[in-house]
Amino acid sequence: MTKSELVEALAGKQTQLTHKDIDAAVKVLLEHMSQALENGERIEIRGFGSFSLHYRPPRVGRNPKTGDSVELPAKHVPHFKPGKELRDRVNENLQAT
Amino acid sequence: MALTKAAMAERLFEEMGLNKREAKEVVDLFFEEIRHALEDGEQVKLSGFGNFDLRNKNQRPGRNPKTGEEIPISARRVVTFRPGQKLRARVEAYAGTVEQ
């Protein structure tokens, strides 16, 4: 499912908002979530999961083309931990098939 | 403080003028729809943010950490999140300490 298919599905599930409103709302939500992570803030959605940042220490990497070593600075990467309801629902369907 | 559904609904109210009931409904439906697709075995790709992928894990040997007893960990399907380039680039430079 892509972002536009998600918008499509949401628009079909409720009647008050136009397709255009839903499209804009999804953009606002994803931007809000990105901003939170950018500021080092966790995201906690009960039954869905939580997003946080994981620290990656500096390391020496290599340019795969030239073989030269390059100093790679420390960074943070986004991390998602699925919540219990999501874990269970994804897994139950597998057990059933 | 962590970002929650309540704060996300508040943002929809402020930025788009949705009423509070509509805003809450959109936020709930947004996460429910993603869960639903994953439950149906469908990958979810949100460009600019990231992809939620599904991985099938085979049964593997495990251990009860308390008793040391060996118990197999059953085959299962798990969700993984692969952040997109844009999100990675935005959080990379975060220099503060991570809220745990």
Short mmCIF file of N, CA, C and O in Angstrom, two decimals, chain A residues 1-6 9-10 13-17 20-22 24-26 28-48 51-55 74-80 82 85-87 89-95 97, chain B residues 1-5 7-9 11-12 15-16 18 21-22 25-27 29-49 52 54 56 74-81 83 87-88 90-100:
data_model
loop_
_atom_site.label_atom_id
_atom_site.label_comp_id
_atom_site.label_asym_id
_atom_site.label_seq_id
_atom_site.Cartn_x
_atom_site.Cartn_y
_atom_site.Cartn_z
N MET A 1 0.85 -1.19 0.00
CA MET A 1 0.00 0.00 0.00
C MET A 1 0.89 1.25 0.00
O MET A 1 1.81 1.36 0.81
N THR A 2 0.59 2.16 -0.89
CA THR A 2 1.35 3.41 -0.97
C THR A 2 0.60 4.51 -0.24
O THR A 2 -0.54 4.31 0.19
N LYS A 3 1.25 5.69 -0.14
CA LYS A 3 0.62 6.81 0.55
C LYS A 3 -0.71 7.16 -0.12
O LYS A 3 -1.70 7.41 0.56
N SER A 4 -0.72 7.19 -1.46
CA SER A 4 -1.97 7.58 -2.13
C SER A 4 -3.06 6.51 -1.96
O SER A 4 -4.24 6.85 -1.85
N GLU A 5 -2.67 5.24 -1.88
CA GLU A 5 -3.66 4.19 -1.61
C GLU A 5 -4.19 4.29 -0.18
O GLU A 5 -5.37 4.01 0.08
N LEU A 6 -3.32 4.71 0.72
CA LEU A 6 -3.73 4.92 2.11
C LEU A 6 -4.76 6.05 2.17
O LEU A 6 -5.81 5.93 2.82
N ALA A 9 -8.07 4.81 0.88
CA ALA A 9 -8.74 3.95 1.85
C ALA A 9 -9.38 4.78 2.97
O ALA A 9 -10.51 4.52 3.38
N LEU A 10 -8.65 5.79 3.45
CA LEU A 10 -9.16 6.62 4.54
C LEU A 10 -10.36 7.43 4.07
O LEU A 10 -11.35 7.58 4.79
N LYS A 13 -13.54 5.61 4.20
CA LYS A 13 -14.01 5.15 5.52
C LYS A 13 -14.76 6.20 6.30
O LYS A 13 -15.29 5.93 7.36
N GLN A 14 -14.76 7.45 5.81
CA GLN A 14 -15.51 8.47 6.54
C GLN A 14 -16.10 9.46 5.55
O GLN A 14 -15.69 9.54 4.40
N THR A 15 -17.11 10.18 6.01
CA THR A 15 -17.93 10.92 5.06
C THR A 15 -17.77 12.43 5.14
O THR A 15 -18.07 13.14 4.18
N GLN A 16 -17.27 12.94 6.27
CA GLN A 16 -17.26 14.40 6.43
C GLN A 16 -16.15 15.08 5.63
O GLN A 16 -16.31 16.20 5.18
N LEU A 17 -15.04 14.40 5.47
CA LEU A 17 -13.89 15.08 4.87
C LEU A 17 -13.71 14.68 3.42
O LEU A 17 -13.95 13.54 3.04
N LYS A 20 -9.33 15.54 -0.70
CA LYS A 20 -8.26 16.54 -0.62
C LYS A 20 -7.86 16.83 0.84
O LYS A 20 -6.68 16.97 1.15
N ASP A 21 -8.88 16.90 1.71
CA ASP A 21 -8.62 17.11 3.14
C ASP A 21 -7.80 15.96 3.72
O ASP A 21 -6.85 16.17 4.48
N ILE A 22 -8.18 14.73 3.37
CA ILE A 22 -7.50 13.56 3.90
C ILE A 22 -6.05 13.55 3.42
O ILE A 22 -5.13 13.27 4.18
N ALA A 24 -4.22 16.09 2.61
CA ALA A 24 -3.49 17.12 3.36
C ALA A 24 -3.23 16.65 4.79
O ALA A 24 -2.14 16.85 5.33
N ALA A 25 -4.22 16.01 5.40
CA ALA A 25 -4.08 15.56 6.79
C ALA A 25 -2.96 14.52 6.92
O ALA A 25 -2.16 14.57 7.86
N VAL A 26 -2.89 13.59 5.97
CA VAL A 26 -1.84 12.56 6.01
C VAL A 26 -0.46 13.21 5.91
O VAL A 26 0.48 12.84 6.63
N VAL A 28 0.30 16.27 6.90
CA VAL A 28 0.54 16.94 8.19
C VAL A 28 0.99 15.92 9.24
O VAL A 28 1.95 16.16 9.99
N LEU A 29 0.33 14.76 9.28
CA LEU A 29 0.67 13.73 10.28
C LEU A 29 2.10 13.22 10.08
O LEU A 29 2.88 13.13 11.04
N LEU A 30 2.46 12.91 8.83
CA LEU A 30 3.81 12.38 8.58
C LEU A 30 4.88 13.44 8.84
O LEU A 30 5.95 13.13 9.37
N GLU A 31 4.55 14.70 8.53
CA GLU A 31 5.50 15.78 8.81
C GLU A 31 5.66 15.97 10.32
O GLU A 31 6.77 16.16 10.81
N HIS A 32 4.57 15.87 11.05
CA HIS A 32 4.61 16.01 12.51
C HIS A 32 5.50 14.92 13.12
O HIS A 32 6.34 15.16 13.98
N MET A 33 5.32 13.70 12.62
CA MET A 33 6.11 12.56 13.12
C MET A 33 7.59 12.74 12.77
O MET A 33 8.47 12.48 13.60
N SER A 34 7.86 13.20 11.55
CA SER A 34 9.26 13.42 11.14
C SER A 34 9.91 14.49 12.00
O SER A 34 11.06 14.35 12.43
N GLN A 35 9.16 15.57 12.26
CA GLN A 35 9.68 16.66 13.10
C GLN A 35 10.01 16.17 14.49
O GLN A 35 11.04 16.54 15.06
N ALA A 36 9.13 15.35 15.06
CA ALA A 36 9.37 14.84 16.41
C ALA A 36 10.69 14.08 16.44
O ALA A 36 11.54 14.33 17.31
N LEU A 37 10.89 13.18 15.48
CA LEU A 37 12.11 12.38 15.47
C LEU A 37 13.34 13.25 15.22
O LEU A 37 14.40 13.06 15.83
N GLU A 38 13.17 14.24 14.35
CA GLU A 38 14.26 15.17 14.05
C GLU A 38 14.71 15.89 15.32
O GLU A 38 15.88 16.24 15.48
N ASN A 39 13.76 16.13 16.24
CA ASN A 39 14.08 16.80 17.51
C ASN A 39 14.45 15.83 18.62
O ASN A 39 14.51 16.20 19.78
N GLY A 40 14.62 14.57 18.26
CA GLY A 40 15.02 13.58 19.25
C GLY A 40 13.88 13.12 20.14
O GLY A 40 14.10 12.51 21.19
N GLU A 41 12.64 13.43 19.73
CA GLU A 41 11.48 13.07 20.54
C GLU A 41 10.95 11.70 20.11
O GLU A 41 10.89 11.40 18.92
N ARG A 42 10.55 10.88 21.06
CA ARG A 42 9.94 9.58 20.74
C ARG A 42 8.51 9.77 20.24
O ARG A 42 7.89 10.79 20.51
N ILE A 43 7.98 8.78 19.55
CA ILE A 43 6.57 8.76 19.17
C ILE A 43 5.98 7.50 19.78
O ILE A 43 6.55 6.41 19.60
N GLU A 44 4.90 7.64 20.52
CA GLU A 44 4.29 6.46 21.16
C GLU A 44 2.83 6.34 20.79
O GLU A 44 2.01 7.18 21.18
N ILE A 45 2.49 5.31 20.01
CA ILE A 45 1.12 5.08 19.58
C ILE A 45 0.67 3.74 20.14
O ILE A 45 1.14 2.69 19.69
N ARG A 46 -0.22 3.77 21.13
CA ARG A 46 -0.64 2.53 21.77
C ARG A 46 -1.30 1.58 20.77
O ARG A 46 -2.14 1.99 19.98
N GLY A 47 -0.87 0.32 20.80
CA GLY A 47 -1.46 -0.68 19.91
C GLY A 47 -0.82 -0.70 18.53
O GLY A 47 -1.07 -1.60 17.75
N PHE A 48 -0.02 0.31 18.24
CA PHE A 48 0.67 0.37 16.94
C PHE A 48 2.16 0.15 17.14
O PHE A 48 2.74 -0.80 16.62
N PHE A 51 8.30 4.86 17.91
CA PHE A 51 9.45 5.25 17.11
C PHE A 51 10.42 5.97 18.02
O PHE A 51 10.00 6.78 18.87
N SER A 52 11.71 5.70 17.86
CA SER A 52 12.70 6.42 18.64
C SER A 52 13.97 6.52 17.80
O SER A 52 14.01 6.01 16.68
N LEU A 53 14.99 7.17 18.34
CA LEU A 53 16.26 7.26 17.63
C LEU A 53 17.26 6.31 18.27
O LEU A 53 17.29 6.16 19.48
N HIS A 54 18.05 5.67 17.45
CA HIS A 54 19.17 4.87 17.94
C HIS A 54 20.47 5.55 17.55
O HIS A 54 20.60 6.05 16.44
N TYR A 55 21.40 5.56 18.49
CA TYR A 55 22.70 6.21 18.28
C TYR A 55 23.64 5.26 17.55
O TYR A 55 23.71 4.07 17.87
N ALA A 74 29.47 10.19 14.10
CA ALA A 74 28.35 9.59 14.83
C ALA A 74 27.04 10.09 14.24
O ALA A 74 26.99 11.19 13.71
N LYS A 75 26.02 9.27 14.30
CA LYS A 75 24.71 9.73 13.81
C LYS A 75 23.60 9.02 14.57
O LYS A 75 23.84 8.12 15.37
N HIS A 76 22.38 9.45 14.32
CA HIS A 76 21.20 8.79 14.86
C HIS A 76 20.39 8.22 13.71
O HIS A 76 20.32 8.82 12.65
N VAL A 77 19.78 7.08 13.93
CA VAL A 77 18.89 6.49 12.92
C VAL A 77 17.53 6.22 13.56
O VAL A 77 17.44 5.88 14.74
N PRO A 78 16.44 6.38 12.76
CA PRO A 78 15.11 6.11 13.28
C PRO A 78 14.92 4.61 13.54
O PRO A 78 15.44 3.79 12.79
N HIS A 79 14.20 4.30 14.61
CA HIS A 79 13.93 2.90 14.94
C HIS A 79 12.46 2.74 15.29
O HIS A 79 11.89 3.59 15.96
N PHE A 80 11.84 1.64 14.82
CA PHE A 80 10.44 1.38 15.13
C PHE A 80 10.31 0.07 15.88
O PHE A 80 10.91 -0.94 15.49
N PRO A 82 7.34 -2.42 16.98
CA PRO A 82 5.89 -2.66 16.88
C PRO A 82 5.26 -2.91 18.24
O PRO A 82 5.89 -3.53 19.11
N GLU A 85 -0.47 -5.08 19.97
CA GLU A 85 -1.63 -5.36 19.10
C GLU A 85 -1.17 -5.58 17.66
O GLU A 85 -1.63 -6.52 17.00
N LEU A 86 -0.26 -4.76 17.18
CA LEU A 86 0.23 -4.92 15.80
C LEU A 86 0.97 -6.25 15.65
O LEU A 86 0.74 -6.99 14.69
N ARG A 87 1.82 -6.58 16.61
CA ARG A 87 2.56 -7.85 16.55
C ARG A 87 1.59 -9.02 16.50
O ARG A 87 1.74 -9.93 15.68
N ARG A 89 -1.67 -9.07 15.69
CA ARG A 89 -2.55 -9.12 14.51
C ARG A 89 -1.81 -9.60 13.27
O ARG A 89 -2.36 -10.35 12.46
N VAL A 90 -0.57 -9.18 13.11
CA VAL A 90 0.21 -9.59 11.95
C VAL A 90 0.52 -11.08 12.01
O VAL A 90 0.55 -11.78 11.01
N ASN A 91 0.70 -11.56 13.22
CA ASN A 91 1.10 -12.94 13.42
C ASN A 91 -0.08 -13.90 13.39
O ASN A 91 0.03 -14.99 12.86
N GLU A 92 -1.22 -13.46 13.94
CA GLU A 92 -2.41 -14.33 13.98
C GLU A 92 -2.83 -14.77 12.59
O GLU A 92 -3.20 -15.91 12.38
N ASN A 93 -2.76 -13.82 11.67
CA ASN A 93 -3.17 -14.14 10.31
C ASN A 93 -2.26 -15.18 9.68
O ASN A 93 -2.67 -15.97 8.85
N LEU A 94 -1.01 -15.15 10.08
CA LEU A 94 -0.05 -16.12 9.57
C LEU A 94 -0.38 -17.50 10.13
O LEU A 94 -0.39 -18.50 9.40
N GLN A 95 -0.68 -17.54 11.44
CA GLN A 95 -0.99 -18.81 12.09
C GLN A 95 -2.25 -19.43 11.49
O GLN A 95 -2.38 -20.62 11.38
N THR A 97 -3.32 -19.21 8.42
CA THR A 97 -3.23 -19.67 7.02
C THR A 97 -2.42 -20.96 6.90
O THR A 97 -1.58 -21.24 7.72
N MET B 1 8.99 14.90 26.28
CA MET B 1 7.72 14.17 26.23
C MET B 1 7.51 13.53 24.86
O MET B 1 7.88 14.11 23.86
N ALA B 2 6.93 12.37 24.85
CA ALA B 2 6.75 11.66 23.57
C ALA B 2 5.54 12.20 22.80
O ALA B 2 4.58 12.68 23.39
N LEU B 3 5.64 12.10 21.48
CA LEU B 3 4.51 12.48 20.62
C LEU B 3 3.44 11.38 20.69
O LEU B 3 3.74 10.20 20.57
N THR B 4 2.19 11.81 20.91
CA THR B 4 1.08 10.85 21.03
C THR B 4 -0.01 11.18 20.02
O THR B 4 0.03 12.24 19.38
N LYS B 5 -1.01 10.32 19.93
CA LYS B 5 -2.13 10.55 19.03
C LYS B 5 -2.86 11.84 19.38
O LYS B 5 -3.31 12.57 18.49
N ALA B 7 -1.64 14.64 20.58
CA ALA B 7 -0.90 15.79 20.06
C ALA B 7 -1.02 15.86 18.53
O ALA B 7 -1.05 16.95 17.95
N MET B 8 -1.11 14.69 17.89
CA MET B 8 -1.24 14.68 16.43
C MET B 8 -2.61 15.21 16.01
O MET B 8 -2.73 15.97 15.04
N ALA B 9 -3.64 14.85 16.77
CA ALA B 9 -4.99 15.35 16.50
C ALA B 9 -5.04 16.86 16.72
O ALA B 9 -5.64 17.61 15.94
N ARG B 11 -2.64 18.93 16.31
CA ARG B 11 -1.97 19.57 15.17
C ARG B 11 -2.92 19.69 13.97
O ARG B 11 -2.93 20.71 13.28
N LEU B 12 -3.73 18.66 13.74
CA LEU B 12 -4.70 18.71 12.64
C LEU B 12 -5.75 19.80 12.88
O LEU B 12 -6.20 20.47 11.95
N GLU B 15 -3.69 23.22 12.37
CA GLU B 15 -3.19 23.53 11.02
C GLU B 15 -4.26 23.46 9.95
O GLU B 15 -4.15 24.10 8.92
N MET B 16 -5.28 22.60 10.17
CA MET B 16 -6.25 22.40 9.09
C MET B 16 -7.66 22.81 9.48
O MET B 16 -8.56 22.78 8.65
N LEU B 18 -9.67 21.16 11.26
CA LEU B 18 -10.60 20.05 11.48
C LEU B 18 -11.15 20.19 12.89
O LEU B 18 -10.43 20.61 13.78
N ARG B 21 -13.29 16.20 16.91
CA ARG B 21 -13.78 14.84 16.69
C ARG B 21 -13.24 14.29 15.37
O ARG B 21 -12.75 13.16 15.30
N GLU B 22 -13.31 15.12 14.32
CA GLU B 22 -12.77 14.71 13.01
C GLU B 22 -11.28 14.43 13.10
O GLU B 22 -10.79 13.44 12.55
N GLU B 25 -10.59 11.19 14.76
CA GLU B 25 -10.99 10.09 13.89
C GLU B 25 -9.95 9.84 12.80
O GLU B 25 -9.60 8.69 12.51
N VAL B 26 -9.44 10.92 12.20
CA VAL B 26 -8.44 10.78 11.13
C VAL B 26 -7.17 10.12 11.68
O VAL B 26 -6.61 9.22 11.05
N VAL B 27 -6.74 10.54 12.86
CA VAL B 27 -5.52 9.97 13.45
C VAL B 27 -5.73 8.48 13.75
O VAL B 27 -4.89 7.64 13.41
N LEU B 29 -7.92 6.41 12.35
CA LEU B 29 -8.06 5.67 11.09
C LEU B 29 -6.71 5.50 10.39
O LEU B 29 -6.45 4.46 9.78
N PHE B 30 -5.88 6.53 10.47
CA PHE B 30 -4.55 6.49 9.84
C PHE B 30 -3.76 5.28 10.35
O PHE B 30 -3.28 4.46 9.56
N PHE B 31 -3.67 5.14 11.67
CA PHE B 31 -2.90 4.01 12.20
C PHE B 31 -3.62 2.68 12.00
O PHE B 31 -2.99 1.65 11.74
N GLU B 32 -4.95 2.70 12.09
CA GLU B 32 -5.71 1.47 11.91
C GLU B 32 -5.56 0.94 10.48
O GLU B 32 -5.42 -0.26 10.26
N GLU B 33 -5.56 1.84 9.52
CA GLU B 33 -5.46 1.43 8.12
C GLU B 33 -4.08 0.82 7.82
O GLU B 33 -3.99 -0.17 7.08
N ILE B 34 -3.05 1.37 8.40
CA ILE B 34 -1.69 0.82 8.22
C ILE B 34 -1.63 -0.58 8.86
O ILE B 34 -1.14 -1.53 8.26
N ARG B 35 -2.18 -0.69 10.08
CA ARG B 35 -2.22 -1.99 10.76
C ARG B 35 -2.97 -3.01 9.92
O ARG B 35 -2.57 -4.16 9.80
N HIS B 36 -4.08 -2.55 9.35
CA HIS B 36 -4.93 -3.44 8.57
C HIS B 36 -4.19 -3.99 7.35
O HIS B 36 -4.26 -5.18 7.06
N ALA B 37 -3.48 -3.13 6.64
CA ALA B 37 -2.72 -3.56 5.46
C ALA B 37 -1.66 -4.58 5.87
O ALA B 37 -1.51 -5.63 5.23
N LEU B 38 -0.97 -4.30 6.97
CA LEU B 38 0.09 -5.21 7.44
C LEU B 38 -0.49 -6.56 7.87
O LEU B 38 0.07 -7.61 7.59
N GLU B 39 -1.63 -6.49 8.52
CA GLU B 39 -2.33 -7.69 8.96
C GLU B 39 -2.70 -8.56 7.75
O GLU B 39 -2.67 -9.78 7.81
N ASP B 40 -3.03 -7.89 6.63
CA ASP B 40 -3.36 -8.61 5.39
C ASP B 40 -2.11 -9.05 4.63
O ASP B 40 -2.20 -9.51 3.50
N GLY B 41 -0.95 -8.83 5.22
CA GLY B 41 0.29 -9.27 4.58
C GLY B 41 0.80 -8.31 3.52
O GLY B 41 1.63 -8.66 2.69
N GLU B 42 0.31 -7.06 3.58
CA GLU B 42 0.70 -6.08 2.58
C GLU B 42 1.73 -5.10 3.13
O GLU B 42 1.56 -4.55 4.23
N GLN B 43 2.79 -4.86 2.38
CA GLN B 43 3.80 -3.87 2.76
C GLN B 43 3.19 -2.46 2.66
O GLN B 43 2.31 -2.23 1.82
N VAL B 44 3.61 -1.53 3.51
CA VAL B 44 3.11 -0.15 3.45
C VAL B 44 4.26 0.79 3.17
O VAL B 44 5.26 0.80 3.90
N LYS B 45 4.15 1.55 2.08
CA LYS B 45 5.23 2.45 1.66
C LYS B 45 4.78 3.89 1.76
O LYS B 45 3.90 4.32 1.02
N LEU B 46 5.36 4.64 2.70
CA LEU B 46 5.00 6.04 2.86
C LEU B 46 6.20 6.89 2.42
O LEU B 46 7.15 7.07 3.18
N SER B 47 6.14 7.37 1.18
CA SER B 47 7.32 8.02 0.60
C SER B 47 7.69 9.26 1.41
O SER B 47 6.82 9.99 1.88
N GLY B 48 8.98 9.45 1.62
CA GLY B 48 9.47 10.56 2.43
C GLY B 48 9.59 10.18 3.90
O GLY B 48 10.30 10.81 4.66
N PHE B 49 8.88 9.12 4.31
CA PHE B 49 8.92 8.70 5.71
C PHE B 49 9.61 7.34 5.84
O PHE B 49 10.69 7.23 6.41
N PHE B 52 6.99 0.08 5.92
CA PHE B 52 6.75 -0.98 6.89
C PHE B 52 6.74 -2.29 6.11
O PHE B 52 5.89 -2.49 5.24
N LEU B 54 7.16 -6.70 5.99
CA LEU B 54 6.86 -7.91 6.75
C LEU B 54 7.95 -8.94 6.50
O LEU B 54 8.41 -9.09 5.37
N ASN B 56 9.02 -13.04 7.35
CA ASN B 56 8.63 -14.33 7.92
C ASN B 56 9.84 -14.96 8.59
O ASN B 56 10.89 -15.06 7.98
N SER B 74 8.31 -20.29 17.98
CA SER B 74 7.52 -20.71 16.81
C SER B 74 7.77 -19.80 15.61
O SER B 74 8.18 -18.66 15.76
N ALA B 75 7.49 -20.33 14.42
CA ALA B 75 7.57 -19.52 13.20
C ALA B 75 6.62 -18.35 13.34
O ALA B 75 5.53 -18.49 13.90
N ARG B 76 7.01 -17.19 12.87
CA ARG B 76 6.14 -16.02 13.00
C ARG B 76 6.41 -14.99 11.91
O ARG B 76 7.41 -15.04 11.23
N ARG B 77 5.47 -14.06 11.81
CA ARG B 77 5.64 -12.95 10.88
C ARG B 77 5.83 -11.68 11.71
O ARG B 77 5.08 -11.45 12.65
N VAL B 78 6.82 -10.89 11.36
CA VAL B 78 7.09 -9.67 12.12
C VAL B 78 7.12 -8.44 11.20
O VAL B 78 7.39 -8.56 10.01
N VAL B 79 6.84 -7.28 11.80
CA VAL B 79 6.87 -6.01 11.07
C VAL B 79 8.22 -5.35 11.29
O VAL B 79 8.71 -5.30 12.41
N THR B 80 8.84 -4.88 10.21
CA THR B 80 10.06 -4.07 10.37
C THR B 80 9.81 -2.73 9.70
O THR B 80 9.01 -2.63 8.77
N PHE B 81 10.48 -1.70 10.18
CA PHE B 81 10.35 -0.38 9.59
C PHE B 81 11.68 0.01 8.98
O PHE B 81 12.72 -0.08 9.62
N PRO B 83 13.35 3.21 7.48
CA PRO B 83 13.17 4.64 7.26
C PRO B 83 13.63 5.04 5.86
O PRO B 83 14.60 4.49 5.35
N LEU B 87 13.87 10.87 5.72
CA LEU B 87 13.78 10.83 7.18
C LEU B 87 15.15 10.57 7.80
O LEU B 87 15.54 11.21 8.78
N ARG B 88 15.90 9.63 7.21
CA ARG B 88 17.25 9.35 7.69
C ARG B 88 18.10 10.61 7.72
O ARG B 88 18.79 10.90 8.70
N ARG B 90 17.13 13.65 7.83
CA ARG B 90 16.66 14.64 8.80
C ARG B 90 17.08 14.32 10.23
O ARG B 90 17.32 15.23 11.02
N VAL B 91 17.13 13.04 10.59
CA VAL B 91 17.46 12.72 11.99
C VAL B 91 18.96 12.50 12.22
O VAL B 91 19.43 12.53 13.35
N GLU B 92 19.69 12.29 11.13
CA GLU B 92 21.12 11.98 11.23
C GLU B 92 21.88 12.96 12.11
O GLU B 92 22.68 12.59 12.95
N ALA B 93 21.59 14.24 11.88
CA ALA B 93 22.37 15.30 12.52
C ALA B 93 21.93 15.58 13.95
O ALA B 93 22.52 16.42 14.62
N TYR B 94 20.90 14.88 14.43
CA TYR B 94 20.45 15.16 15.79
C TYR B 94 21.60 14.94 16.77
O TYR B 94 22.21 13.87 16.81
N ALA B 95 21.92 15.96 17.56
CA ALA B 95 23.14 15.92 18.38
C ALA B 95 22.85 15.79 19.87
O ALA B 95 23.77 15.59 20.66
N GLY B 96 21.60 15.90 20.25
CA GLY B 96 21.28 15.86 21.68
C GLY B 96 21.33 14.44 22.21
O GLY B 96 21.76 13.52 21.51
N THR B 97 20.87 14.26 23.40
CA THR B 97 20.79 12.91 23.94
C THR B 97 19.41 12.36 23.64
O THR B 97 18.43 13.10 23.61
N VAL B 98 19.35 11.08 23.40
CA VAL B 98 18.10 10.46 23.00
C VAL B 98 17.23 10.20 24.22
O VAL B 98 17.70 9.70 25.23
N GLU B 99 15.97 10.61 24.08
CA GLU B 99 14.99 10.38 25.14
C GLU B 99 14.63 8.90 25.11
O GLU B 99 14.27 8.38 24.07
N GLN B 100 14.75 8.21 26.22
CA GLN B 100 14.48 6.75 26.19
C GLN B 100 13.10 6.40 26.70
O GLN B 100 12.56 7.06 27.52
#
